[in-house]
Amino acid sequence: MSFPILSLMLAVPAVAAIACLFLSAQAARVTALAATLIDLALGVVLWTSFDVGGAQWQFVEYAPIFGRFGWALGIDGYALLLIVLSVFLMPICIGASWQAIEKRVPEYMAAFLFTEVLMIGTFAAQDLFLFYIFFEAGLIPMFLIIGIWGGVNRIYASYKFFLYTLLGSLLMFIAMLYMSITADTTSIPVLLNYDFPPQVQTWLWLAFFASFAVKMPMWPVHTWLPDAHVQAPTAGSVILAGVLLKLGGYGFLRFSLPMFPEASASLVWLMFGLSAVAVIYTSLVALVQSDMKKLIAYSSVAHMAIVTIGLFAFNAQGIEGAMMVMLGHGLVSGALFLCVGVIYDRLHTREISRYGGLAINMPRYALLFLLFTMASIGLPGTSNFVGELLSLMGTYQVSTTTALLCTTGIILGAAYMLYLYRRVVFGEIKSEDVRAMSDLTPRELWLLVPIAAAVLWMGVYPESFLAPMRKDTQILLARLDRAKPAGDSQPTPGKGNGGTGIVPAAHAETPAHGSAH
Amino acid sequence: MHSILFIVFLPLIAAIVAGFANKSFGMTLPKVVTTGALFVSCALSWPVFIGFLAGTSEATVTPVLHFMTSGTFDVSWALRVDALTAVMLVVITSVSALVHLYSWGYMSEEPDQPRFFAYLSLFTFAMLMLVTADNLIQMFFGWEGVGLASYLLIGFWFRKPSANAAAIKAFVVNRVGDLGFMLGIFGTYLVFDTVSIPAILAAAPSMAGSTIGFLWFRADTMTVICLLLFVGAMGKSAQLGLHTWLPDAMEGPTPVSALIHAATMVTAGVFMVCRLSPMFEMSPTAMGFITFIGAATCLFAATVGTTQTDIKRVIAYSTCSQLGYMFFAAGVGAYGAAMFHLFTHAFFKALLFLGAGSVIHAMHHEQDMRFYGGLRKAIPITFWGMLLGTLAITGVGIYGIGGFAGYHSKDAIIEVAWAGGSPVASMVGVFAALLTSFYSWRLMFLTFWGEPRWAASEHIQHALHDAHGHDDHAHDHGHDDAHAHAAHAHGHDDAHHTAPAAEDAGHTPHVEERGFNEIPKGTGGYHPHESPIVMLIPLIVLSIGAVAAGFVFHHWFIDPETAGGFWKGALFFNEHLMHEMHEVPLFVKLSATVVMLTGLLIAYLAYLRSPSTPAKFADTFQPLYRFLLNKWYFDQLYHFLFVRPAFAIGRLLWHRGDEGTIDRFGPNGSAWLVQMGSRVAVRLQTGYVYTYAFVMLIGLTAAITWAIAG
C-alpha cells in the first residue's frame, strides 16, 4: 500500500478541528487557515500524482475495522476533481469568515474543518456505510453553521433543511442495507459491477433519488435552498453552493447510473422533465427576487438542472459536461456568494434596491463581480460555458425538446443576472452610506482573485479537468451501454454526394476547405 | 504566416494592459497601447489581404492550443486564414484602428478613457477570434465575446438608466439568437460528429435527402440545422424580429456605434452564412427563408428610417436595412456579393457614423436633427465626409462607367437577386433603395442645409449658459441624461416590479407633432467648431474607402471570371449566377440609379424646397406616420408578450408555487410536522441536530449489528 494521502487529508482538518475547540479566537482562525492550506497543498499533490488514464481506483487504502466493515478509501477522476474543488474552496471560506464571524469563533472554525473532513470522506469512501456516515454527517456541521451563526430566520431555515433531508436519508439507508445483504458486500467498486434485477433496480433507484434529489436540489424539493442560503453566513453559503450541492450529482454519478443502469434509462423522462421545469421555473423566480442571496440560490437550482440532464444523457458529453457544470458552478456560485458577502459586510443588507452605482466607488469589485456574473451566464471563455455546452450537447442527442427547453436557461440566466448586476453596480449612487463603501481590501482580493483565475483556466483550457475523468467516463459508458436510450433525432443517411442537383456542380470542383489541412 | 498571431492577440494584450493600468499611469498610456496595437494589427492585416488579392496566398490554419475533448467531440483553438477571413481582417482592423484614433478626440473629456479603450480593443480581439475560427465553438466564443464587448460599450455610461437598459436588451435579445446558434451546433455535431468547419462543409453535400427528428416533427436535416444556425445570425445581425436591440444600442458612445453596430459586429451573421455557405446551399428552404428575412428587414428598417429624428437612429436603421441587403444576396446564393456589400458598407457606414459623431460633438451632444440645419459652412470637413458617405450609400454612379462604393455593391445585389430567381426580393431592394436615398438625403438636408435651428435645442442652451463653458461637456452630458431619465426610471424602481430592459429601453422618441420647420430658427449665438484633427483623419481615410472600395475591388469580389480565383472556395462562389447577373434586363440595372435620383428629388422637395411638406404629410397620413415613428410597435409588442409575462409568471411561481404549494404541503404541511417543528423550535436549533444524529445512529446500529452478525 502506498502512502495514505487520503487518510492524511482527513486527519489534518480533523486534528485541527479538535485543537480549535481549545484555542482562542485568533489562534483558531490561524489554525483553521493553516490546516485548510495544508489540505490544499495535499490536494495539489493528489492531483499531480494522479495517473491520468491509469487504474480506475487510485490511492486505495483499506483497513478492516470489524466484521466486514472497513476503512476503505480510494478515488477515481470524478472524486479527485470534487476533492480538489473542496480543498480549494475551504481556505477561501476560512478567509471569508476572518472578520465577519465574531461570536464563538473556535466552534465555528471547528465546524468548518469538520465539514471539510466529511466532504473529502464522502468523495473518497469506497465502503457503502462509510460513504453513508460521511454523506449524512456532513450535514450536521452545516446545520450548526446555519443554526448558530445564521441570520434572523435561521431556525426556520434549518428546520426546513432538516425535514427535507431526513426522509431521503432514511430511504437511501434502507436501500443500502438491502443492497449490501443481497450482494453480500459493502464495497462500492464491487457493487458498481453488480447487476440487480431491473424491477429491484427501480425501487433502489427511487430510494437513492429521494436523497440525491433533495441534495441536488431538484424541483420541486428545492425550497430549502433559498432559505438555507439566505440565513447562512457568507462562508456557509459558499460551501453549501460550492460543495454540498455537488453531493447529489456525485451520488447520481456514483450510485444511480452505474448500479442501476436499466432503472436509470427507464426513468430518464423523470429526470428530464423535472430538470426542464426547474430551469424555466427557477429562472423566472430568480428574475423577481429582491434579495441577492435568494436570487443566486434560485439560479443554483437552475444550474443544477443542467447537471441532472447531462448525467442522464448517457453519453460522454452529457456526463463530462455535468461534471464540468458542477465544478464550474462550485467556483462561480461560491464567488458570487462571496461578492454578496463583500457588500453585505459593508452595508448589512442583502436588499438589491439598497445598492446601485458601485462601479463608481468600487471599480475593482465591479470588475470581479462582472467576471463571475458573466461566468454564471455561461459566457464562452469561462468555466460554466464548457460544462453547459457539453451537457446540453449531450442532452440534444437524446431529447431535442429537453435540450431546447433547458437551453432557454441561457436567455433567462442572462436576464436575471444582468438585471441583478445593473441594479447593484450600475446607475447612480442613491445614498450616502453606499457612497461611503470602500473598494475590495487585500484580504478580499485574496479570496476572489484565485477563483477568478480558476474560472478562466477552466474556460480556456478545460482539458486539464476533462482529462482525469475521461477514463471513468469510458468505464461508466461501457456499463451503461446496454440500457442506453435511443435519441429522438435519428438522422437518416443522406442520399447525395454532391451530384443530386441541389448541389451545383461547381461546388464539387472547389478545392476548398480541405486545402488547409 | 504567424503574423496572424500578432493580428489577433495584440488587441487582447493591449486591452489587458489598458484595463489594468494603474490610474497613476494617466490617460495616455492606455490610449497609446491600444491604438498602437490596433495600427500594428491593421498594418499586418493588409499584406495578408493583398496576398489573397494577388492570388499568391493559400488558406492556412495556425494551431494555438488544444481546447477540449469529450468522447468524439474534439475542439482546438486555432486561427484560420483564407480569403474570407482576410476580407474581414482588413475591415475589422482598419475600422477599429481608425475608431481608436477618432476616440482620442471624441472621448477626450471622458474621465474613464482607459476603460473605454480597453473595451474597444477587447471587442476587436473577440471579433478577430470569430472570423478566424476554424470550428463552430471558437466562432461561438468570438460571437459571445463581441456580445460582451457590445454590452459593456453600450452601457459605457453606466450612470444612465437608458444606457443600462439598452445594454441588457442587446445582450438578452442576442441570447435569443444564440439559443438557435447553440442548438444548431448541437445538431451539427449530432449529424456530422464534428464541429470542425472544413470537415462539416466537406460532408454537407452527402446529407442531401436526409431527415432528422426535431421536437415533435421530422424534417430535412440540413434545413433544420441551417435554420437554427440562421436564428443566431438573425440575432447578431439585427434581422427582423430580433432587430429591436440595435436602435437602442445607439445609447453607446458614437465611435462604438461606428465600429460595432455598423461596420463589424452586426455583420457577423452575414459572415457566418458565407462561411458556412456550402452547408446553406444544401437547403433551398433555409435559403428561401434567408432571402425572405433579408428582404423584409431591408424594407422594414428603411421605412422606419424615414421618420426618425435622432441622427444616430436614422443611421442605425439604415444599417439594419443594409444588412438585409446582404442577407438576401446570400439567400439567393450570391455570397460574393453579400461579402462585397459587407466590405463597402463597412467603410461608408463607419464614415457616416463617425461623421454623425463629429456633428454631435460640434453640436454639444444634441442628436436631434430637427435642431440642426445649415451646418455645411461651420464644419466643412465633416460635411464633405458625410456627403461622400451619402453618395456611397445611395449608390451614385453612372451605368457602364462606375461610381461610389455602394453603386457597385448594392446594385450588384439587386441584379443578382433578379438573376437568382427572386425578382420580388430584387424589387423590394429597389424600393428600399428609394427609401435609402430619401432618408439619407433627408439627414443631409436637415443637418447641413437650410437655416440653423440650434437655438431651440436644450443641449445648445446648456452649452451657452453653462458657466464652465465648453470644457466638461462630455461629462455633463452623461450627467444630464441621467437626470432627464431619472424621474422616468425612478418610479419604476420604486415599484420594483419593473422589467429590466424593455420597460425603459422601449422608450418612444419624444413625439412632437411639430415638424422641423416650425422650430424657431437661429443660432442663439452658438458657434459649432470643427472637430480636432484626430477625428478628421479617420473621416478622410474612410472617405477614400467610400469613394473607391467598390470601383477597385469588385473585380475580386464578384466578377465571374476572376472572383472564383480570389475566394478559392472560402465561400461558395456560384460563377454561373454571377454570369447571369450581367444578363438581367436593362431596366433592372437602371432601376437602382433611377430610384436613387427619385429619392434625392423627393428629399430635396420636401426638406429644402417646401419645408412644410413633411408635417403636412404626417398629418394627412397620421396612422402610417405613427406606425413608422413607433417602429412598427415591435418594442411594445415584445414588452407585452415577453417581458411583462416573464415577471408576472416569476412572481406567480414564487408566491403561489414555492410558497403557496410546495412549502405549504411540504415542510409546513402536515400538522404533525408543524407541531413537532414548533415544539422543537422552542428548544432551539440544536434539537434538530440531535434528532438527526439520533436517526443516523439507529441506522448505524442496525448496520453494525448486521455487519457483526453477518
GROMACS .gro file of N, CA, C and O in nm, chain B residues 229-269:
model
  164
  746LEU      N    1  -2.903   2.763  -3.711
  746LEU     CA    2  -2.784   2.849  -3.713
  746LEU      C    3  -2.823   2.991  -3.758
  746LEU      O    4  -2.771   3.090  -3.706
  747PHE      N    5  -2.914   2.998  -3.853
  747PHE     CA    6  -2.951   3.129  -3.904
  747PHE      C    7  -3.022   3.215  -3.797
  747PHE      O    8  -3.012   3.337  -3.799
  748VAL      N    9  -3.091   3.150  -3.705
  748VAL     CA   10  -3.152   3.227  -3.595
  748VAL      C   11  -3.043   3.303  -3.519
  748VAL      O   12  -3.060   3.419  -3.480
  749GLY      N   13  -2.927   3.236  -3.503
  749GLY     CA   14  -2.814   3.305  -3.440
  749GLY      C   15  -2.773   3.426  -3.522
  749GLY      O   16  -2.752   3.535  -3.468
  750ALA      N   17  -2.764   3.407  -3.653
  750ALA     CA   18  -2.724   3.517  -3.740
  750ALA      C   19  -2.825   3.631  -3.733
  750ALA      O   20  -2.789   3.749  -3.734
  751MET      N   21  -2.953   3.596  -3.723
  751MET     CA   22  -3.057   3.700  -3.714
  751MET      C   23  -3.039   3.786  -3.589
  751MET      O   24  -3.060   3.907  -3.592
  752GLY      N   25  -3.002   3.721  -3.480
  752GLY     CA   26  -2.983   3.797  -3.357
  752GLY      C   27  -2.867   3.893  -3.368
  752GLY      O   28  -2.878   4.012  -3.342
  753LYS      N   29  -2.753   3.840  -3.411
  753LYS     CA   30  -2.634   3.923  -3.413
  753LYS      C   31  -2.645   4.031  -3.519
  753LYS      O   32  -2.598   4.142  -3.500
  754SER      N   33  -2.708   4.001  -3.632
  754SER     CA   34  -2.717   4.098  -3.739
  754SER      C   35  -2.848   4.174  -3.738
  754SER      O   36  -2.885   4.237  -3.838
  755ALA      N   37  -2.919   4.169  -3.627
  755ALA     CA   38  -3.038   4.252  -3.608
  755ALA      C   39  -3.137   4.240  -3.723
  755ALA      O   40  -3.180   4.339  -3.781
  756GLN      N   41  -3.173   4.115  -3.757
  756GLN     CA   42  -3.273   4.098  -3.862
  756GLN      C   43  -3.414   4.098  -3.803
  756GLN      O   44  -3.432   4.075  -3.684
  757LEU      N   45  -3.507   4.125  -3.889
  757LEU     CA   46  -3.647   4.147  -3.848
  757LEU      C   47  -3.692   4.043  -3.745
  757LEU      O   48  -3.681   3.924  -3.766
  758GLY      N   49  -3.743   4.090  -3.636
  758GLY     CA   50  -3.785   4.003  -3.528
  758GLY      C   51  -3.687   4.010  -3.413
  758GLY      O   52  -3.726   4.018  -3.297
  759LEU      N   53  -3.559   4.006  -3.446
  759LEU     CA   54  -3.457   4.017  -3.341
  759LEU      C   55  -3.375   4.146  -3.359
  759LEU      O   56  -3.261   4.155  -3.315
  760HIS      N   57  -3.435   4.244  -3.421
  760HIS     CA   58  -3.362   4.367  -3.453
  760HIS      C   59  -3.374   4.471  -3.343
  760HIS      O   60  -3.305   4.572  -3.346
  761THR      N   61  -3.463   4.450  -3.246
  761THR     CA   62  -3.504   4.560  -3.159
  761THR      C   63  -3.390   4.617  -3.075
  761THR      O   64  -3.399   4.729  -3.028
  762TRP      N   65  -3.284   4.539  -3.059
  762TRP     CA   66  -3.175   4.590  -2.975
  762TRP      C   67  -3.089   4.693  -3.046
  762TRP      O   68  -3.029   4.778  -2.981
  763LEU      N   69  -3.081   4.684  -3.179
  763LEU     CA   70  -2.983   4.768  -3.250
  763LEU      C   71  -3.010   4.918  -3.237
  763LEU      O   72  -2.918   4.994  -3.205
  764PRO      N   73  -3.132   4.965  -3.260
  764PRO     CA   74  -3.153   5.109  -3.244
  764PRO      C   75  -3.124   5.157  -3.102
  764PRO      O   76  -3.064   5.263  -3.082
  765ASP      N   77  -3.159   5.076  -3.002
  765ASP     CA   78  -3.132   5.116  -2.864
  765ASP      C   79  -2.982   5.116  -2.834
  765ASP      O   80  -2.936   5.186  -2.743
  766ALA      N   81  -2.909   5.035  -2.910
  766ALA     CA   82  -2.764   5.027  -2.888
  766ALA      C   83  -2.697   5.161  -2.915
  766ALA      O   84  -2.581   5.180  -2.879
  767MET      N   85  -2.769   5.253  -2.977
  767MET     CA   86  -2.713   5.385  -3.004
  767MET      C   87  -2.689   5.464  -2.875
  767MET      O   88  -2.634   5.573  -2.878
  768GLU      N   89  -2.732   5.408  -2.762
  768GLU     CA   90  -2.700   5.469  -2.633
  768GLU      C   91  -2.549   5.472  -2.607
  768GLU      O   92  -2.501   5.550  -2.526
  769GLY      N   93  -2.478   5.384  -2.674
  769GLY     CA   94  -2.333   5.380  -2.656
  769GLY      C   95  -2.268   5.501  -2.722
  769GLY      O   96  -2.328   5.567  -2.805
  770PRO      N   97  -2.142   5.528  -2.684
  770PRO     CA   98  -2.070   5.638  -2.750
  770PRO      C   99  -2.064   5.616  -2.901
  770PRO      O  100  -2.058   5.502  -2.948
  771THR      N  101  -2.064   5.725  -2.977
  771THR     CA  102  -2.074   5.713  -3.123
  771THR      C  103  -1.961   5.633  -3.189
  771THR      O  104  -1.987   5.559  -3.283
  772PRO      N  105  -1.836   5.643  -3.142
  772PRO     CA  106  -1.733   5.559  -3.206
  772PRO      C  107  -1.767   5.411  -3.197
  772PRO      O  108  -1.738   5.333  -3.288
  773VAL      N  109  -1.833   5.374  -3.087
  773VAL     CA  110  -1.876   5.235  -3.069
  773VAL      C  111  -1.980   5.198  -3.173
  773VAL      O  112  -1.976   5.091  -3.233
  774SER      N  113  -2.072   5.290  -3.195
  774SER     CA  114  -2.175   5.264  -3.296
  774SER      C  115  -2.111   5.241  -3.432
  774SER      O  116  -2.154   5.154  -3.509
  775ALA      N  117  -2.008   5.319  -3.461
  775ALA     CA  118  -1.943   5.307  -3.592
  775ALA      C  119  -1.873   5.172  -3.605
  775ALA      O  120  -1.885   5.103  -3.705
  776LEU      N  121  -1.800   5.134  -3.501
  776LEU     CA  122  -1.720   5.012  -3.509
  776LEU      C  123  -1.806   4.886  -3.496
  776LEU      O  124  -1.801   4.797  -3.579
  777ILE      N  125  -1.886   4.883  -3.388
  777ILE     CA  126  -1.954   4.758  -3.354
  777ILE      C  127  -2.088   4.747  -3.422
  777ILE      O  128  -2.123   4.645  -3.481
  778HIS      N  129  -2.164   4.856  -3.416
  778HIS     CA  130  -2.303   4.847  -3.461
  778HIS      C  131  -2.321   4.895  -3.603
  778HIS      O  132  -2.430   4.931  -3.643
  779ALA      N  133  -2.213   4.900  -3.678
  779ALA     CA  134  -2.226   4.933  -3.820
  779ALA      C  135  -2.128   4.850  -3.902
  779ALA      O  136  -2.168   4.776  -3.991
  780ALA      N  137  -1.999   4.862  -3.870
  780ALA     CA  138  -1.900   4.806  -3.961
  780ALA      C  139  -1.870   4.659  -3.934
  780ALA      O  140  -1.848   4.583  -4.028
  781THR      N  141  -1.866   4.618  -3.809
  781THR     CA  142  -1.812   4.484  -3.785
  781THR      C  143  -1.910   4.387  -3.718
  781THR      O  144  -1.962   4.298  -3.784
  782MET      N  145  -1.938   4.407  -3.590
  782MET     CA  146  -2.010   4.302  -3.519
  782MET      C  147  -2.141   4.262  -3.586
  782MET      O  148  -2.171   4.144  -3.600
  783VAL      N  149  -2.220   4.361  -3.624
  783VAL     CA  150  -2.350   4.327  -3.680
  783VAL      C  151  -2.339   4.254  -3.814
  783VAL      O  152  -2.437   4.195  -3.860
  784THR      N  153  -2.220   4.256  -3.875
  784THR     CA  154  -2.207   4.181  -3.998
  784THR      C  155  -2.166   4.036  -3.972
  784THR      O  156  -2.152   3.958  -4.066
  785ALA      N  157  -2.147   4.002  -3.845
  785ALA     CA  158  -2.103   3.866  -3.812
  785ALA      C  159  -2.201   3.761  -3.864
  785ALA      O  160  -2.161   3.652  -3.905
  786GLY      N  161  -2.329   3.794  -3.862
  786GLY     CA  162  -2.428   3.699  -3.912
  786GLY      C  163  -2.409   3.671  -4.060
  786GLY      O  164  -2.418   3.556  -4.106
   0.00000   0.00000   0.00000
